[in-house]
PDB file of C-alpha atoms in Angstrom:
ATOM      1  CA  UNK A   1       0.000   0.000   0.000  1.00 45.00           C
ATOM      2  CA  UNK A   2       1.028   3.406  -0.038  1.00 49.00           C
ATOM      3  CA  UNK A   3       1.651   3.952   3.741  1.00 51.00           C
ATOM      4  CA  UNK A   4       3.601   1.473   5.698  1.00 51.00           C
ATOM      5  CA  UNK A   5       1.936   0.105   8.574  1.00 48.00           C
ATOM      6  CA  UNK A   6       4.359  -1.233  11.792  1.00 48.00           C
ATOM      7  CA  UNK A   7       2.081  -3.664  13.368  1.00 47.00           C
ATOM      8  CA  UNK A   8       2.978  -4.697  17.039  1.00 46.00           C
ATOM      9  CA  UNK A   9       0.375  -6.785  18.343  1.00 52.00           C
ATOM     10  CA  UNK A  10      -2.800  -5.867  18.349  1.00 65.00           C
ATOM     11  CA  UNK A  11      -1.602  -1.810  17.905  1.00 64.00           C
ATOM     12  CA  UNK A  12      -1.214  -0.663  14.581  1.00 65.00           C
ATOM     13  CA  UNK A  13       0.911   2.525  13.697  1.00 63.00           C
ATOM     14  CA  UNK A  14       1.558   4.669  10.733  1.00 66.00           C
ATOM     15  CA  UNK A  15       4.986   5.133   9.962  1.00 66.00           C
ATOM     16  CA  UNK A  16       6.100   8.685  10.063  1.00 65.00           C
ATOM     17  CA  UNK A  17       2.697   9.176  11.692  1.00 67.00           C
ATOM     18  CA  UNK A  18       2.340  11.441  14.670  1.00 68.00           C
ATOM     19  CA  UNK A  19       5.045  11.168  17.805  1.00 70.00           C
ATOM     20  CA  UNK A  20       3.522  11.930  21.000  1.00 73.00           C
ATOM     21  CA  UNK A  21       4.842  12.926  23.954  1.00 79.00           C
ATOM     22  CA  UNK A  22       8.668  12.909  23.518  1.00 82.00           C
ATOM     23  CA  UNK A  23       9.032  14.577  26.475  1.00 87.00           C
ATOM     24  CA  UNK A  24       8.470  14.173  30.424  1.00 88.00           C
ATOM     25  CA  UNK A  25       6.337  15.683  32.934  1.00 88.00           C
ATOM     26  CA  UNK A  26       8.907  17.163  34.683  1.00 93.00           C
ATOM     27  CA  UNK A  27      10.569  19.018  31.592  1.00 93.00           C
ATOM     28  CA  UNK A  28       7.362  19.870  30.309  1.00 93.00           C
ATOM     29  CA  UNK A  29       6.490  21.675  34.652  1.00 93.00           C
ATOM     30  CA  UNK A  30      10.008  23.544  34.246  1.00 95.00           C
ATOM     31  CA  UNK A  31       8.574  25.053  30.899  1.00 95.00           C
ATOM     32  CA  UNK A  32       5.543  25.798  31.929  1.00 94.00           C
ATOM     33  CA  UNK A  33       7.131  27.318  35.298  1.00 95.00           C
ATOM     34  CA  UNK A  34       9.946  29.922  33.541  1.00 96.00           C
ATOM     35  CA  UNK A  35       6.743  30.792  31.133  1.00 95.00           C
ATOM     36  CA  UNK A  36       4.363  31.728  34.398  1.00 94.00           C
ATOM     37  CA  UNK A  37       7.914  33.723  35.801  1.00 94.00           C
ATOM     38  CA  UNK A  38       8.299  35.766  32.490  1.00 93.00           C
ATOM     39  CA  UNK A  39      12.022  33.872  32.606  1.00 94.00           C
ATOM     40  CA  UNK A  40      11.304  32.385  28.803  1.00 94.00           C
ATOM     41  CA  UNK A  41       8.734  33.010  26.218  1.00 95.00           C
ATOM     42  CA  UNK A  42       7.009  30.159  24.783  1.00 94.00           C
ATOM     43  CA  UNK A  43       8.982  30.125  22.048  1.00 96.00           C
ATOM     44  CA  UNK A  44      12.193  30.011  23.992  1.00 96.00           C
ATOM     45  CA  UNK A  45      10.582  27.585  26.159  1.00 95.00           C
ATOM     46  CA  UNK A  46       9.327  25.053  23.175  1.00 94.00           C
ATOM     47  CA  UNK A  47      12.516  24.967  21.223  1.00 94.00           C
ATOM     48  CA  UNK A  48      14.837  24.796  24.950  1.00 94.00           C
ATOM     49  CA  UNK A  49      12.658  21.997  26.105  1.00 93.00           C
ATOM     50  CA  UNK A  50      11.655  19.923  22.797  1.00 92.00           C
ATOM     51  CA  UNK A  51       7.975  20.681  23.438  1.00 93.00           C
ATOM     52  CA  UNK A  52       5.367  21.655  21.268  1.00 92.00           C
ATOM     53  CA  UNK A  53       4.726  25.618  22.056  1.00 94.00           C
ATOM     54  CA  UNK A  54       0.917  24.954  22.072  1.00 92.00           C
ATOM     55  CA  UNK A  55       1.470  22.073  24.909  1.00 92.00           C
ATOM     56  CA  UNK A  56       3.163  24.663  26.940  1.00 93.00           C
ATOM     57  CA  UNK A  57       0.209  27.248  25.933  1.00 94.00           C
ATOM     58  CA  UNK A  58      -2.490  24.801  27.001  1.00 92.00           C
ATOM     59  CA  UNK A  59      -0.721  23.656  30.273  1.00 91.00           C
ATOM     60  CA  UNK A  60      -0.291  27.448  31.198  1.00 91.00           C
ATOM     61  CA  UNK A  61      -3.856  28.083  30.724  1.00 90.00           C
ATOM     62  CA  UNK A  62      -4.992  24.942  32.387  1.00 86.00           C
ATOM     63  CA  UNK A  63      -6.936  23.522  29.299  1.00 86.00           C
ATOM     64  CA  UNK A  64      -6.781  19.892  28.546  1.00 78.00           C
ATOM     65  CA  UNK A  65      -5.881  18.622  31.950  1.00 77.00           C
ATOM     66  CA  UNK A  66      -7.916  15.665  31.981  1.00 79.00           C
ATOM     67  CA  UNK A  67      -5.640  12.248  30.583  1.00 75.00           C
ATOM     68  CA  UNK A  68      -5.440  11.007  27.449  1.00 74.00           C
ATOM     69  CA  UNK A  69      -8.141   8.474  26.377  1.00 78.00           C
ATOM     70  CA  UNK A  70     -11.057   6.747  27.684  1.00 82.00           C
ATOM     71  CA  UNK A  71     -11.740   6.760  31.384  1.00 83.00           C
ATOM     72  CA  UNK A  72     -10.936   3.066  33.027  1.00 86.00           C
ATOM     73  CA  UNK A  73     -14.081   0.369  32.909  1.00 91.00           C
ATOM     74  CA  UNK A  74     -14.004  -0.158  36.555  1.00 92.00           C
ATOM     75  CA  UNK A  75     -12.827   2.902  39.140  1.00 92.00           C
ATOM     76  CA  UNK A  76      -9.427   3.024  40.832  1.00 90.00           C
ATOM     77  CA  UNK A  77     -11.751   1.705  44.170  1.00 95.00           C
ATOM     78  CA  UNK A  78     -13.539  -0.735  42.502  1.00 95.00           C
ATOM     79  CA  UNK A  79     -10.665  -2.296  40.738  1.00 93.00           C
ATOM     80  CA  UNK A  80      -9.078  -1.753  44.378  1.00 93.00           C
ATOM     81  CA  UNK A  81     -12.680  -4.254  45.756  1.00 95.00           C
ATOM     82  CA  UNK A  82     -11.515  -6.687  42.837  1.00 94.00           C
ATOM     83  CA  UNK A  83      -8.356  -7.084  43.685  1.00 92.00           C
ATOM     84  CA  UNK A  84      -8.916  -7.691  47.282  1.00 92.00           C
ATOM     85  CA  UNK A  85     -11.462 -10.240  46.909  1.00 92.00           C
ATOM     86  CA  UNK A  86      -9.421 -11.669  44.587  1.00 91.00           C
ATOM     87  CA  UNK A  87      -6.594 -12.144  47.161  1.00 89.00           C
ATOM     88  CA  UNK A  88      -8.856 -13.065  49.620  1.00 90.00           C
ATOM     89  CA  UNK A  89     -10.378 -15.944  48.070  1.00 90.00           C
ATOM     90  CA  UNK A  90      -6.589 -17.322  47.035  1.00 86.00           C
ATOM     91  CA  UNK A  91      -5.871 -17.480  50.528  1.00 87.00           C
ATOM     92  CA  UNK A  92      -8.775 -19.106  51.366  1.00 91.00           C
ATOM     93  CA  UNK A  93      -7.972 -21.603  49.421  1.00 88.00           C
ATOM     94  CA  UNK A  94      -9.871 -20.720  45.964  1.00 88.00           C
ATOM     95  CA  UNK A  95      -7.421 -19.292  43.351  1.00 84.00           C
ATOM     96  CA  UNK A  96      -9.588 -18.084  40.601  1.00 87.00           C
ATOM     97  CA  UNK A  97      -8.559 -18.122  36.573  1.00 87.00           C
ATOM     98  CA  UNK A  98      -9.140 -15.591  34.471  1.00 87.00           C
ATOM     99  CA  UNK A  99     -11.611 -16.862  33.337  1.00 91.00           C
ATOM    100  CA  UNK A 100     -13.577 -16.731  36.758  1.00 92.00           C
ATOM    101  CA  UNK A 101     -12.298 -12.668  36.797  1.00 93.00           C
ATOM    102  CA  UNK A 102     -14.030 -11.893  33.564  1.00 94.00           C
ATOM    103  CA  UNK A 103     -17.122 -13.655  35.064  1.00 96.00           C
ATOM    104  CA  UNK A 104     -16.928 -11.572  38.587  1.00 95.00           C
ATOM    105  CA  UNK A 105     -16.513  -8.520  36.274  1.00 96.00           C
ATOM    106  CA  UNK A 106     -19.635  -9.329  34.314  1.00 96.00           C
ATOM    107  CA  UNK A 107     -21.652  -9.953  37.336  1.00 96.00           C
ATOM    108  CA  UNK A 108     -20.817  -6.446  38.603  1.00 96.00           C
ATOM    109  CA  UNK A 109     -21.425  -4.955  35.808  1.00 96.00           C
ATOM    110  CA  UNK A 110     -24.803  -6.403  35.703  1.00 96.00           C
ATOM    111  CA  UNK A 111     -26.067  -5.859  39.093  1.00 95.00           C
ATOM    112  CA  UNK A 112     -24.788  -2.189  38.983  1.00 94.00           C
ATOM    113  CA  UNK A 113     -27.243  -1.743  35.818  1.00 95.00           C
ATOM    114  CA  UNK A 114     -23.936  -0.386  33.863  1.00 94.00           C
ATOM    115  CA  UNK A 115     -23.317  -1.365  29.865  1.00 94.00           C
ATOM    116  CA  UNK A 116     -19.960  -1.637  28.755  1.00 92.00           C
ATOM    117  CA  UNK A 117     -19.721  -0.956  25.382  1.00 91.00           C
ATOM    118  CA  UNK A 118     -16.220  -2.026  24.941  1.00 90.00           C
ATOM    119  CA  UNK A 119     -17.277  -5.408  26.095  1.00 93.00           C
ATOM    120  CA  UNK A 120     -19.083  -8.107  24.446  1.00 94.00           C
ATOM    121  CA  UNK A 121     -22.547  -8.874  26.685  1.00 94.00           C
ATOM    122  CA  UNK A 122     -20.645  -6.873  29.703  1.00 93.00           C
ATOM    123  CA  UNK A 123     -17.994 -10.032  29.674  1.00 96.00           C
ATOM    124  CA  UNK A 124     -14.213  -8.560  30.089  1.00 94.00           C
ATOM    125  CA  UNK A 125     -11.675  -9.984  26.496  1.00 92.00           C
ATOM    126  CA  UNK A 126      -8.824 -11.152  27.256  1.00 91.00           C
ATOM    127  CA  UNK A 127      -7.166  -7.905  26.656  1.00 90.00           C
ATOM    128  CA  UNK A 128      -8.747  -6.183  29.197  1.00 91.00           C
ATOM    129  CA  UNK A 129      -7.781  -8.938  31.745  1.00 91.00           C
ATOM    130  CA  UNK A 130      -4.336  -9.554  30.530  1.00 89.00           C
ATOM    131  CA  UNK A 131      -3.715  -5.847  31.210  1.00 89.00           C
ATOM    132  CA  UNK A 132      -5.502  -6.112  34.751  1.00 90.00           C
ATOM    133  CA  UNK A 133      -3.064  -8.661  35.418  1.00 88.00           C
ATOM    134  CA  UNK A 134      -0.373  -6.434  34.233  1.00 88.00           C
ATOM    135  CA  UNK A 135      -1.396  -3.508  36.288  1.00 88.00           C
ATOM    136  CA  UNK A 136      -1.787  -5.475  39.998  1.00 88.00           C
ATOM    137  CA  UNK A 137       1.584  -8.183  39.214  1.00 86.00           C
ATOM    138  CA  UNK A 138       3.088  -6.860  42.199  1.00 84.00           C
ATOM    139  CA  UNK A 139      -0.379  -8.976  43.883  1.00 84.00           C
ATOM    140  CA  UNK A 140      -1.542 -11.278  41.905  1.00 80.00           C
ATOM    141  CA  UNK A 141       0.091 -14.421  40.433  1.00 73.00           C
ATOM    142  CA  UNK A 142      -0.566 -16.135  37.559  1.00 60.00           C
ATOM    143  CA  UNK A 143      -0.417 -20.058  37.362  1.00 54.00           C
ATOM    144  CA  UNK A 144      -1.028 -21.330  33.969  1.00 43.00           C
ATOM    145  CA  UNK A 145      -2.152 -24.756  33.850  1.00 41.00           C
ATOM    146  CA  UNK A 146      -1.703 -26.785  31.002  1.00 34.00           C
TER     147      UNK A 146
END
């Protein structure tokens, strides 16, 4: 075709298509702080810095604080109820598979009245769960049994 396409995974992403965020939060707070001081001008600021002058505009203004993408299916304190039920029942004795997560999830989901349109009948994919696994590794363990 006429644009290559790198494909890692499941992501798919233009070549030469749009970089974002080459820069870190604390580079892009010292901009935004000698900006607010008068010490640099945006300008200066942008091309010192490597960040996009209308970053450094927004920031300053306090637009677009919220973060990038959608909001999380399940809250930081309900993923926080999960995960401790989770643990709970593995030390009682009942380690659950993924499997039995996605179900719990769906059962939630159901009884709180909420549709989740990125899931199919409110049931979790296994991206979703391989990625909660990801996030709480430092808890839970995986056993794969063959």
């Amino acid at each position: 075709s006429q644009h290559q396409i790198l494909n890692m995974g499941r992501c798919r992403k233009k070549i030469g298509g749009r970089t974002y965020k080459n820069f870190s939060d604390h580079d892009l707070q010292r901009a935004v702080a000698l900006v607010k001081n008068g010490v640099l001008s945006e300008r200066q600021a942008a091309e010192q810095f490597g960040i996009p002058k209308s970053t450094i505009n927004r920031k300053r203004n306090k637009k677009n604080l919220k973060p990038v993408g959608r909001p999380c299916v399940l809250s930081t304190i309900e993923e926080s109820m999960l995960l401790d039920g989770l643990v709970t029942a593995g030390k009682w004795g009942f380690p659950l598979t993924s499997k039995d997560i996605g179900f719990i999830v769906k059962n939630y989901l159901d009884t709180e009245g909420r549709k989740e349109q990125r899931f199919k009948d409110n049931l979790p994919g296994q991206d979703w769960l391989k990625l909660f696994l990801h996030r709480h590794n430092d808890v839970l363990t995986v056993f794969l049994i063959f």
